[in-house]
Short mmCIF file of C-alpha atoms in Angstrom, two decimals:
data_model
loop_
_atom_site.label_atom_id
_atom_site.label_comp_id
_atom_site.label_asym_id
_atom_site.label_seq_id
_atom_site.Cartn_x
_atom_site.Cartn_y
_atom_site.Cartn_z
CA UNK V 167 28.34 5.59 11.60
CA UNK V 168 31.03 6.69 9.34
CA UNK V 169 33.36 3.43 10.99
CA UNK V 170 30.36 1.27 9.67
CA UNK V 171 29.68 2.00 6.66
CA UNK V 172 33.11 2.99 5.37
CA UNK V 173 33.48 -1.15 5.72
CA UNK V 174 31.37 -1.92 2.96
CA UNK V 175 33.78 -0.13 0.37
CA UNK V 176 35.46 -3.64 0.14
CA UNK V 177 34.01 -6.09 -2.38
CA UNK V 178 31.42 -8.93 -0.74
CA UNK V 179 28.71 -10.88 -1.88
CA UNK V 180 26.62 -10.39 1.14
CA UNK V 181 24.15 -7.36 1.87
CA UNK V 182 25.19 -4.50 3.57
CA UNK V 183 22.12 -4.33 5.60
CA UNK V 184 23.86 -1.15 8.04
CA UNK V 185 23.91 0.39 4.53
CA UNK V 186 20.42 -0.21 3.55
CA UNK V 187 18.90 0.37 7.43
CA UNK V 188 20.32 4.07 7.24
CA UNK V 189 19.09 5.14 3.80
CA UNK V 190 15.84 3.26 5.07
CA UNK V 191 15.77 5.80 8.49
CA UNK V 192 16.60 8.65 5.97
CA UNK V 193 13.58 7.31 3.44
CA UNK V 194 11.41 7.59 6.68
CA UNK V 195 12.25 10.68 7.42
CA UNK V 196 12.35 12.21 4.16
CA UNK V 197 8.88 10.65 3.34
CA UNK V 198 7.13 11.61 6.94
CA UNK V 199 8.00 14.97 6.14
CA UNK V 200 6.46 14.96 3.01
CA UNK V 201 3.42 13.12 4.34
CA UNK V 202 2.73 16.35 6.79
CA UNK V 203 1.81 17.94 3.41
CA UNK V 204 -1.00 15.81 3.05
CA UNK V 205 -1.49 15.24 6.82
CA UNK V 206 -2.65 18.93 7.33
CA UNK V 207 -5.03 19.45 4.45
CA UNK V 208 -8.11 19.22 6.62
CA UNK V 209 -6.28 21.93 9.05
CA UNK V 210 -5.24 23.98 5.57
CA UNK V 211 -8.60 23.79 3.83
CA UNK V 212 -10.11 25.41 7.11
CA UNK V 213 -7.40 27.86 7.21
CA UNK V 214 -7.30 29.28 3.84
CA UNK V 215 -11.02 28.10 3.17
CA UNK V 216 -9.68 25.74 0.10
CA UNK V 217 -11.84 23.84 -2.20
CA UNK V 218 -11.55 20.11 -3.38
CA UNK V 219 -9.88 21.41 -6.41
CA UNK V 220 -7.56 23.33 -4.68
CA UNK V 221 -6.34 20.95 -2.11
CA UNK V 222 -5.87 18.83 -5.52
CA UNK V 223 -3.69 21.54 -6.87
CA UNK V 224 -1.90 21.47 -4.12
CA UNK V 225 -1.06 17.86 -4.33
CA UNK V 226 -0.43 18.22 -8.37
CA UNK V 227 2.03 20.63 -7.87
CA UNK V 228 4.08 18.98 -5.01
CA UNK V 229 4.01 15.22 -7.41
CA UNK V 230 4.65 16.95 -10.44
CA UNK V 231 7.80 18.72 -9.36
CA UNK V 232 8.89 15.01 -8.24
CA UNK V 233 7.83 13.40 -11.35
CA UNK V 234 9.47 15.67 -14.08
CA UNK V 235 12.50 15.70 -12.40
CA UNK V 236 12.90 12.85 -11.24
CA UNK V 237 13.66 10.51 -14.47
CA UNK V 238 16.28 13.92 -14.98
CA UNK V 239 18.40 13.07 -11.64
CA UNK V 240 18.50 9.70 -12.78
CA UNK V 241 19.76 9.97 -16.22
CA UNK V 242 22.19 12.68 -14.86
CA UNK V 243 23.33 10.16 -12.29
CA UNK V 244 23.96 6.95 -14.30
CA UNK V 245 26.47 9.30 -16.23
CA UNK V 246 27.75 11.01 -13.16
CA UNK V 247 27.23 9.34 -9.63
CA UNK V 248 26.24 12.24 -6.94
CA UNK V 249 27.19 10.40 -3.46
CA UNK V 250 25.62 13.65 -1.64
CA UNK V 251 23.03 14.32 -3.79
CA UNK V 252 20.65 12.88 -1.50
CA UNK V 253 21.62 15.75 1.24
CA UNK V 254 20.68 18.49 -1.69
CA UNK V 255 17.33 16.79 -1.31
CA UNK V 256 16.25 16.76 1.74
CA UNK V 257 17.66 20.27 2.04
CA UNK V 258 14.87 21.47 -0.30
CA UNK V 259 12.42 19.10 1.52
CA UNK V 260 13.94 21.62 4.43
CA UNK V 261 13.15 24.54 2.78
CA UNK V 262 9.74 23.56 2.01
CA UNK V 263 8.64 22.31 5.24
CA UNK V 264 10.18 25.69 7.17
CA UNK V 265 7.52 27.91 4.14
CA UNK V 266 4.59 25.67 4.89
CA UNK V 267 4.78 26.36 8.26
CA UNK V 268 5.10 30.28 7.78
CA UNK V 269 3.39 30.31 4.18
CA UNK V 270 -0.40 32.84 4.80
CA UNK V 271 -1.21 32.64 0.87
CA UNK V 272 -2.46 30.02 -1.03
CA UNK V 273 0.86 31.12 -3.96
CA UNK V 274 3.02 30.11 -0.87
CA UNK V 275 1.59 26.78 -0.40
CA UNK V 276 2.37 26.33 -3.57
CA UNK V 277 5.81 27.00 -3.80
CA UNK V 278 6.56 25.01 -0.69
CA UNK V 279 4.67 21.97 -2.31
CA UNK V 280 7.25 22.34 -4.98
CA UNK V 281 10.42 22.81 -3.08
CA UNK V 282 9.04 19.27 -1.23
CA UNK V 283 8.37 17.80 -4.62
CA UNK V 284 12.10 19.03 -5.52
CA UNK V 285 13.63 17.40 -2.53
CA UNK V 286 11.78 14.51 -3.13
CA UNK V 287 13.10 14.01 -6.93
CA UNK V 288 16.80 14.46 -6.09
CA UNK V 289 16.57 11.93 -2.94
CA UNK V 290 14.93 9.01 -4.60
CA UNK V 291 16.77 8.11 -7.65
CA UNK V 292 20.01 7.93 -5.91
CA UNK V 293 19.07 6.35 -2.77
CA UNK V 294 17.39 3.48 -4.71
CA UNK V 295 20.70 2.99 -6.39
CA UNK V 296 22.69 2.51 -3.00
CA UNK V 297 20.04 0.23 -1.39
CA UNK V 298 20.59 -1.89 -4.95
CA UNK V 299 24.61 -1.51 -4.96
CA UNK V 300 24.43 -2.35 -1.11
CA UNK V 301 21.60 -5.67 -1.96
CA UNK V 302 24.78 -8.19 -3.07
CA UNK V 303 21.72 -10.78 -4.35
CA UNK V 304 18.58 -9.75 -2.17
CA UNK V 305 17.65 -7.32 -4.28
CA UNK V 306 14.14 -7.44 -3.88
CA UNK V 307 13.92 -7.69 0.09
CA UNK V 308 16.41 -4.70 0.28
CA UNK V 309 14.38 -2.72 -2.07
CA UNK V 310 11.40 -3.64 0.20
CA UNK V 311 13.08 -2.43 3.16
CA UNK V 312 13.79 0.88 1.55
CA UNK V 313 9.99 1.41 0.85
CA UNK V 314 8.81 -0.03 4.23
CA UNK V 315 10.93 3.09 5.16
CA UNK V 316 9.14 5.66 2.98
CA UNK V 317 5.66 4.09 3.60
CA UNK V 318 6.33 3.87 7.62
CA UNK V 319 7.10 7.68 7.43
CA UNK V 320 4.27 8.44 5.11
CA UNK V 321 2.31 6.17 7.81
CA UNK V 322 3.28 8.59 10.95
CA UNK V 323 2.87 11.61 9.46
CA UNK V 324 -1.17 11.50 9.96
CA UNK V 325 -0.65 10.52 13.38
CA UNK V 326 1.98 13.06 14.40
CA UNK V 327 -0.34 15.87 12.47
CA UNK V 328 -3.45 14.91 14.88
CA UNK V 329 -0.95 14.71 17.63
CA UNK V 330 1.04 17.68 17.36
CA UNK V 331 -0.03 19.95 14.59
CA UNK V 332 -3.57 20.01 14.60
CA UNK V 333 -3.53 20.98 18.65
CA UNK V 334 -0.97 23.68 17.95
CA UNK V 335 -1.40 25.33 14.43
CA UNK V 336 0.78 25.39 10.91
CA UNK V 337 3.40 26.98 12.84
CA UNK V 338 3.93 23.72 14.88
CA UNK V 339 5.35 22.06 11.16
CA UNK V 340 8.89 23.94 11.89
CA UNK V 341 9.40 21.94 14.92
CA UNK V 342 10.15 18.85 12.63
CA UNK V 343 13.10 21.14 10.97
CA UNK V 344 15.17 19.15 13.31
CA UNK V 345 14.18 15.45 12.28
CA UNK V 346 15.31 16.75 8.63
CA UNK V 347 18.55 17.84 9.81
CA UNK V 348 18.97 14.43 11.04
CA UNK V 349 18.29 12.58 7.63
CA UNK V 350 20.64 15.09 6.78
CA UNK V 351 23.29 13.71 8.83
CA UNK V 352 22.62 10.09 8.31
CA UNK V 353 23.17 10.89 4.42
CA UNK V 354 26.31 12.12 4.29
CA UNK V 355 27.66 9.64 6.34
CA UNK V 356 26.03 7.02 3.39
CA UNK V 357 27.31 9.57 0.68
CA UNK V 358 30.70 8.69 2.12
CA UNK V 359 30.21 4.86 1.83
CA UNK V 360 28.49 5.47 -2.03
CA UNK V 361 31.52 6.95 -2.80
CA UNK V 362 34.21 4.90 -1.42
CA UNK V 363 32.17 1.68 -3.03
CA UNK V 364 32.29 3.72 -6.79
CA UNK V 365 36.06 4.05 -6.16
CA UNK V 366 36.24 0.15 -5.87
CA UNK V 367 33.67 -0.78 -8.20
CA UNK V 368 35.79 0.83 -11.17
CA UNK V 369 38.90 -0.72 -9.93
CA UNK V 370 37.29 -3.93 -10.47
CA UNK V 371 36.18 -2.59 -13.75
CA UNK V 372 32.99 -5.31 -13.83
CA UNK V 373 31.60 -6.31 -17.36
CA UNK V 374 28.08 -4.79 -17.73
CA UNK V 375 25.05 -7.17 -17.34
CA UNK V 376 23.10 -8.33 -20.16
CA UNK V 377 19.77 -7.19 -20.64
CA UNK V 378 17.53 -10.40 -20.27
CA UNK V 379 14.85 -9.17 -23.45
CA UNK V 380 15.40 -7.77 -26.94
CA UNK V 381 14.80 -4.05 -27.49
CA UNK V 382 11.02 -4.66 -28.76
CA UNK V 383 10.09 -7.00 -25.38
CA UNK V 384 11.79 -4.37 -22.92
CA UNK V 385 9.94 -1.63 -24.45
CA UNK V 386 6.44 -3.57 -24.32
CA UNK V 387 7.44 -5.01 -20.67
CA UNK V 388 8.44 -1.31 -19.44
CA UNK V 389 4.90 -0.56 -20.71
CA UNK V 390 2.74 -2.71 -19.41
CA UNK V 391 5.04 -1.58 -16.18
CA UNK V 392 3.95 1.90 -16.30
CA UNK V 393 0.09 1.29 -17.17
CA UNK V 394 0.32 -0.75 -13.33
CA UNK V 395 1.74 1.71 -11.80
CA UNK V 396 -0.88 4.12 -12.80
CA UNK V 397 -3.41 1.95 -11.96
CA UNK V 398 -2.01 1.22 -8.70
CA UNK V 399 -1.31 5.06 -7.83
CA UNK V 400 -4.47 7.04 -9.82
CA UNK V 401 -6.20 4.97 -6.93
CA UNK V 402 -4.03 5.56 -3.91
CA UNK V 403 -4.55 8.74 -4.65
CA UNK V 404 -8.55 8.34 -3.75
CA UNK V 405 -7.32 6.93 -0.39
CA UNK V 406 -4.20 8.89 0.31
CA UNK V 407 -5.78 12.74 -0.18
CA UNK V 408 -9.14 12.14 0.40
CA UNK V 409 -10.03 9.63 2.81
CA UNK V 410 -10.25 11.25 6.02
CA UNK V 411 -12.60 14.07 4.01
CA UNK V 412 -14.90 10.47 2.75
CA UNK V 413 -14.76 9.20 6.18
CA UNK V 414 -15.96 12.64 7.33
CA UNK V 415 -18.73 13.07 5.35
CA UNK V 416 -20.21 9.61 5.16
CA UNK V 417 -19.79 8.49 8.62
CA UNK V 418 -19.73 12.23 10.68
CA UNK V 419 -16.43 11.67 12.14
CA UNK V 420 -14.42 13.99 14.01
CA UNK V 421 -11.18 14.97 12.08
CA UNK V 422 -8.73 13.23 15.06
CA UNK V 423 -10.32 10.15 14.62
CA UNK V 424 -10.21 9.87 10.58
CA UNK V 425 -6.80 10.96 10.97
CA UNK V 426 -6.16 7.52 12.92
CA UNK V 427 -7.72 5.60 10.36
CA UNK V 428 -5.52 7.44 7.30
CA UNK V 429 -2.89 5.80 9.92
CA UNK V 430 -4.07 2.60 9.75
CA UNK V 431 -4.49 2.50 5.96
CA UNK V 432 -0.83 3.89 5.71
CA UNK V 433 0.72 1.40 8.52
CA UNK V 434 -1.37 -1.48 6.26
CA UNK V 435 0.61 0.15 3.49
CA UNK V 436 4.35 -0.06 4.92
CA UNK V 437 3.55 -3.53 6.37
CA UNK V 438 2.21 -4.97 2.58
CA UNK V 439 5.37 -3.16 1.54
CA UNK V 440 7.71 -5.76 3.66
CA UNK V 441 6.26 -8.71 1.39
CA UNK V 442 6.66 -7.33 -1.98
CA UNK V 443 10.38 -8.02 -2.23
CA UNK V 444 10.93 -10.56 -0.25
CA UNK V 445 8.28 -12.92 -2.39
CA UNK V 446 9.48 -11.47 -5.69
CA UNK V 447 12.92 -12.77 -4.61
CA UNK V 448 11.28 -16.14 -4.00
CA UNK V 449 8.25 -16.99 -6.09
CA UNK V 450 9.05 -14.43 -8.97
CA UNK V 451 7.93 -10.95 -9.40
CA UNK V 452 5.84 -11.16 -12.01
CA UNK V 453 3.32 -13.51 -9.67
CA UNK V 454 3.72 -10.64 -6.48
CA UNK V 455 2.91 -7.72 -9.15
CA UNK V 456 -0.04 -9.95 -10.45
CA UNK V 457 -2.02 -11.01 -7.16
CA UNK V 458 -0.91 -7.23 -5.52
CA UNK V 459 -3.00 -5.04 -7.91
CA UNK V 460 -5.80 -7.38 -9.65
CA UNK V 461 -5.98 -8.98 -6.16
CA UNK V 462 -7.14 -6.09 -4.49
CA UNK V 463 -9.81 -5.56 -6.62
CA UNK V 464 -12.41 -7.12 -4.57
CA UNK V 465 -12.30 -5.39 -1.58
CA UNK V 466 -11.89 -1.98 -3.17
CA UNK V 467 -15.40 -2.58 -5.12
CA UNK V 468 -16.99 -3.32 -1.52
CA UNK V 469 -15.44 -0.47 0.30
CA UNK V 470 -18.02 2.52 -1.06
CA UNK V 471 -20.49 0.50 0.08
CA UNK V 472 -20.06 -1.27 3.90
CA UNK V 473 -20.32 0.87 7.39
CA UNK V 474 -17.65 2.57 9.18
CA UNK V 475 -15.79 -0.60 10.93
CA UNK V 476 -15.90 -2.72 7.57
CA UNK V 477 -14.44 0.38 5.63
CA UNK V 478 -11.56 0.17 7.97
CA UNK V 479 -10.81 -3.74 7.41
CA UNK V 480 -11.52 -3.16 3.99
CA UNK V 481 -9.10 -0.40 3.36
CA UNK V 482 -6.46 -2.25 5.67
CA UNK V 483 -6.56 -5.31 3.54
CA UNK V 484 -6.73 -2.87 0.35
CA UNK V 485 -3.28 -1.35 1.65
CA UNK V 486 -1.51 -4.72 2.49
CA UNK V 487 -2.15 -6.14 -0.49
CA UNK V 488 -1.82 -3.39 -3.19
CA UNK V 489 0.86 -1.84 -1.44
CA UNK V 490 3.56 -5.11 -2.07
CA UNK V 491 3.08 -3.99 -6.04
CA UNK V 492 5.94 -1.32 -6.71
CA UNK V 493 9.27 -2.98 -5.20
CA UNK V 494 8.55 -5.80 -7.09
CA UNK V 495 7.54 -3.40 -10.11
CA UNK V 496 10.91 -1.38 -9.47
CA UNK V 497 13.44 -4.50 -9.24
CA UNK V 498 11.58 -5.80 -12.30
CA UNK V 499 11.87 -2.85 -14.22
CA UNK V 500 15.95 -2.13 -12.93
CA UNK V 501 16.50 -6.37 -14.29
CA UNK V 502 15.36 -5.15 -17.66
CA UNK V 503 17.95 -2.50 -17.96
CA UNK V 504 20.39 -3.41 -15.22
CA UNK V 505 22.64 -0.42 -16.73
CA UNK V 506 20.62 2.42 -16.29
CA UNK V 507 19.66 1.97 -13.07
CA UNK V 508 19.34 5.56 -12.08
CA UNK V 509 16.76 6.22 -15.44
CA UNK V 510 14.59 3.55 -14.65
CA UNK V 511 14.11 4.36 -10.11
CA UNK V 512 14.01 8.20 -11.35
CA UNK V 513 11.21 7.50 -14.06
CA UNK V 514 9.12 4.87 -12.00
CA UNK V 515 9.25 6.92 -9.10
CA UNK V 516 8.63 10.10 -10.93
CA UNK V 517 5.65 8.18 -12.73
CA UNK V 518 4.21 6.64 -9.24
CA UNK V 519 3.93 10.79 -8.00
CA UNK V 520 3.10 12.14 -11.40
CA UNK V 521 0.09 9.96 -11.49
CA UNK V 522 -0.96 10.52 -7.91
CA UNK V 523 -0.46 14.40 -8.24
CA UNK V 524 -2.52 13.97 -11.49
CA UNK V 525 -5.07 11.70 -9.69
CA UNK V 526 -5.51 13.71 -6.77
CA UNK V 527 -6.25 16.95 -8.87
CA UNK V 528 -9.22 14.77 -11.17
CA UNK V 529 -10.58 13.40 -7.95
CA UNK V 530 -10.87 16.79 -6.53
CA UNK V 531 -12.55 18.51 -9.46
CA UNK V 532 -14.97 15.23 -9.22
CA UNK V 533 -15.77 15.56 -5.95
CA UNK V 534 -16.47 19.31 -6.34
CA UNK V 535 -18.91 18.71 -8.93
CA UNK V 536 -20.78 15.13 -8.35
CA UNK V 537 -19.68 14.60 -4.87
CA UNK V 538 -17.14 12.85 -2.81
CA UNK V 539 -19.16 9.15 -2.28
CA UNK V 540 -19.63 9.37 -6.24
CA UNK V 541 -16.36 9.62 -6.83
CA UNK V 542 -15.35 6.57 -4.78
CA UNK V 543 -17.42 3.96 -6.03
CA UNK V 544 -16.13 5.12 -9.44
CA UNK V 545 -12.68 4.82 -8.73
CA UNK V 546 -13.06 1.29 -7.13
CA UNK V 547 -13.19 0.03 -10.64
CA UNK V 548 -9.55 1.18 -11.27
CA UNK V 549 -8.09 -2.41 -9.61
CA UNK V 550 -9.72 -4.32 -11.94
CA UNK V 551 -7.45 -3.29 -14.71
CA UNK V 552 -4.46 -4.79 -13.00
CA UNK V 553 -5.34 -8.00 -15.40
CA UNK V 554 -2.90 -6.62 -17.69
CA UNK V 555 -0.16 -7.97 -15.49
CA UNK V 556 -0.69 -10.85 -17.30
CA UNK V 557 1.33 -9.40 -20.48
CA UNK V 558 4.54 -9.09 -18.21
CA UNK V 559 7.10 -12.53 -19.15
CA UNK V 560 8.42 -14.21 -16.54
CA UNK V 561 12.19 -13.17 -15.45
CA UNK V 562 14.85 -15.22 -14.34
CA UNK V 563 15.30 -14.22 -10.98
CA UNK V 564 18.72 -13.15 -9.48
#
């Protein structure tokens, strides 16, 4: 690999896709492991005899250790560049998957929730900076290829836990120590492209770009930004942490088979994440952030209340089309302040697990206390308030 990528240290106009398929392999793997977290819940709430509220801790503490930090890494980093940052992260997202498997107290699933979190806050910021610095002027479709990444490892992770972990125990998680060493691997061979490609980029010495908005319309734009991203992620986090336990207790299903479809929800996910970028590159991203979130408003009022095969075509349509929302969010938001590129991937990403740690935790207190069905015909409401996409101006695209 190192032969590869050490071509792209050279100045072109073209994307280096090699470059942006091997920190999309590493987002896989990075996010898969991370997905085991919530993967296993069903397995850890027998285990340890957890409550709703609980399992929503859980999931609060491993977002909210990504969230804080993350908008930290990437203010650090537009100052300072890290090209092997993004090993330091996946090391921690290591660490935490090796005490989840071993962890036999509640305080231990804690802490490994937070080392993941960690992990997860170092590797994101910078990675989305190399898949932009590698993008030439496909921005969007190579930001969409880094999330199809992420959501194709969240995707497996479900599938691999009914597979291999639920069969064989918690202790089974340390046999993926091995997949992490791998994104490991793949990383530092990047790292050594990232830096080679800083080395030429200040030999060229570019002028900065120009912010495209005054002060006053970036900071109402970045705004109405972040209030669709919580929308979009306060209700993934209904689907994501607590579907199989809905499709459990409305339809009687065994755990294996609501496992497959969390996998088909998450697979609808990664595909819808392919068309994001690649239509915000060609129609405009305000129009893709528009249609993604109000759009899928429709289907998520019907889901609480159609049988077992129309919830799954419901919440596979639900994931295609909300799920092409945050690269187009992300390359939006990075065009507003095309400087501080590292600030703005660190805080939306930090923001998109902040609110779905936050999420999880008031969905899980709900369902404790008025019941999981309650809970998600309320939350199919939470859609309809993508209508204030319709603030966001429209951007020349690059």
């Amino acid at each position: 690999m190192q032969a590869t990528l050490s071509t792209a240290a050279t100045p072109a106009s073209n994307p280096r896709w090699r470059v942006i398929g091997a920190v999309s392999v590493a987002h896989f793997l990075n996010d898969l492991m991370q997905s085991l977290i919530l993967a296993i819940y069903p397995l850890l709430k027998g285990n340890y005899a957890l409550s709703f509220a609980e399992i929503g801790l859980m999931t609060l503490t491993y977002q909210c250790t990504a969230s804080l930090l993350q908008p930290l890494v990437g203010i650090f980093t537009d100052r300072k560049p890290q090209p092997h940052a993004m090993v330091l992260g996946m090391a921690a997202t290591l660490c935490g998957l090796l005490l989840l498997s071993q962890a036999s107290q509640f305080g231990w699933l804690l802490l490994a929730a937070a080392l993941v979190g960690t992990g997860s806050s170092i590797f994101h910021p910078e990675s989305s900076r190399v898949v932009r610095l590698a993008a030439a002027g496909r921005k969007g479709l190579a930001q969409s290829l880094f999330q199809v990444g992420g959501n194709g490892g969240t995707a497996a992770g479900p599938l691999l836990a009914m597979l291999i972990i639920l069969p064989n125990g918690q202790h089974s998680l340390a046999w993926f120590a091995s997949l992490t060493l791998l994104a490991m691997l793949v990383l530092w061979q990047v790292g050594n492209w990232y830096r080679a490609e800083l080395g030429h980029a200040a030999r060229r010495a570019a002028p900065p770009a120009a912010n495209p908005l005054s002060p006053r319309q970036t900071r109402n734009t970045l705004a109405v930004l972040m209030a669709l991203v919580v929308t979009k992620y306060t209700y993934m986090a209904c689907l994501h942490s607590y579907f199989t336990f809905y499709l459990i207790e409305r339809f009687a299903l065994p755990t294996a088979t609501a496992q497959l479809y969390l996998f088909a929800f998450l697979l609808a996910v990664a595909s819808g994440t392919v068309l994001g970028g690649p239509l915000g590159d060609r129609i405009g991203r305000r129009r893709v952030i528009w249609f993604s979130i109000f759009g899928s408003a429709p289907f998520a009022l019907a889901l609480p209340h159609v049988g077992q095969h129309a919830t799954l075509a419901l919440v596979v349509l639900i994931g295609l089309i909300l799920s092409s929302a945050f690269s187009a969010i992300l390359v939006y938001a990075q065009e507003l302040l095309p400087q501080r590129v590292g600030m703005i991937s660190g805080l939306f990403f930090g923001l998109a697990f902040g609110v779905a740690g936050l999420g999880a935790a008031l969905i899980g207190q709900l369902a404790d206390h008025f019941g999981l069905q309650a809970v998600y015909q309320w939350c199919a409401w939470i859609p309809l308030t993508g209508i204030v996409a319709a603030l966001l101006p429209e951007l020349r695209k690059r």
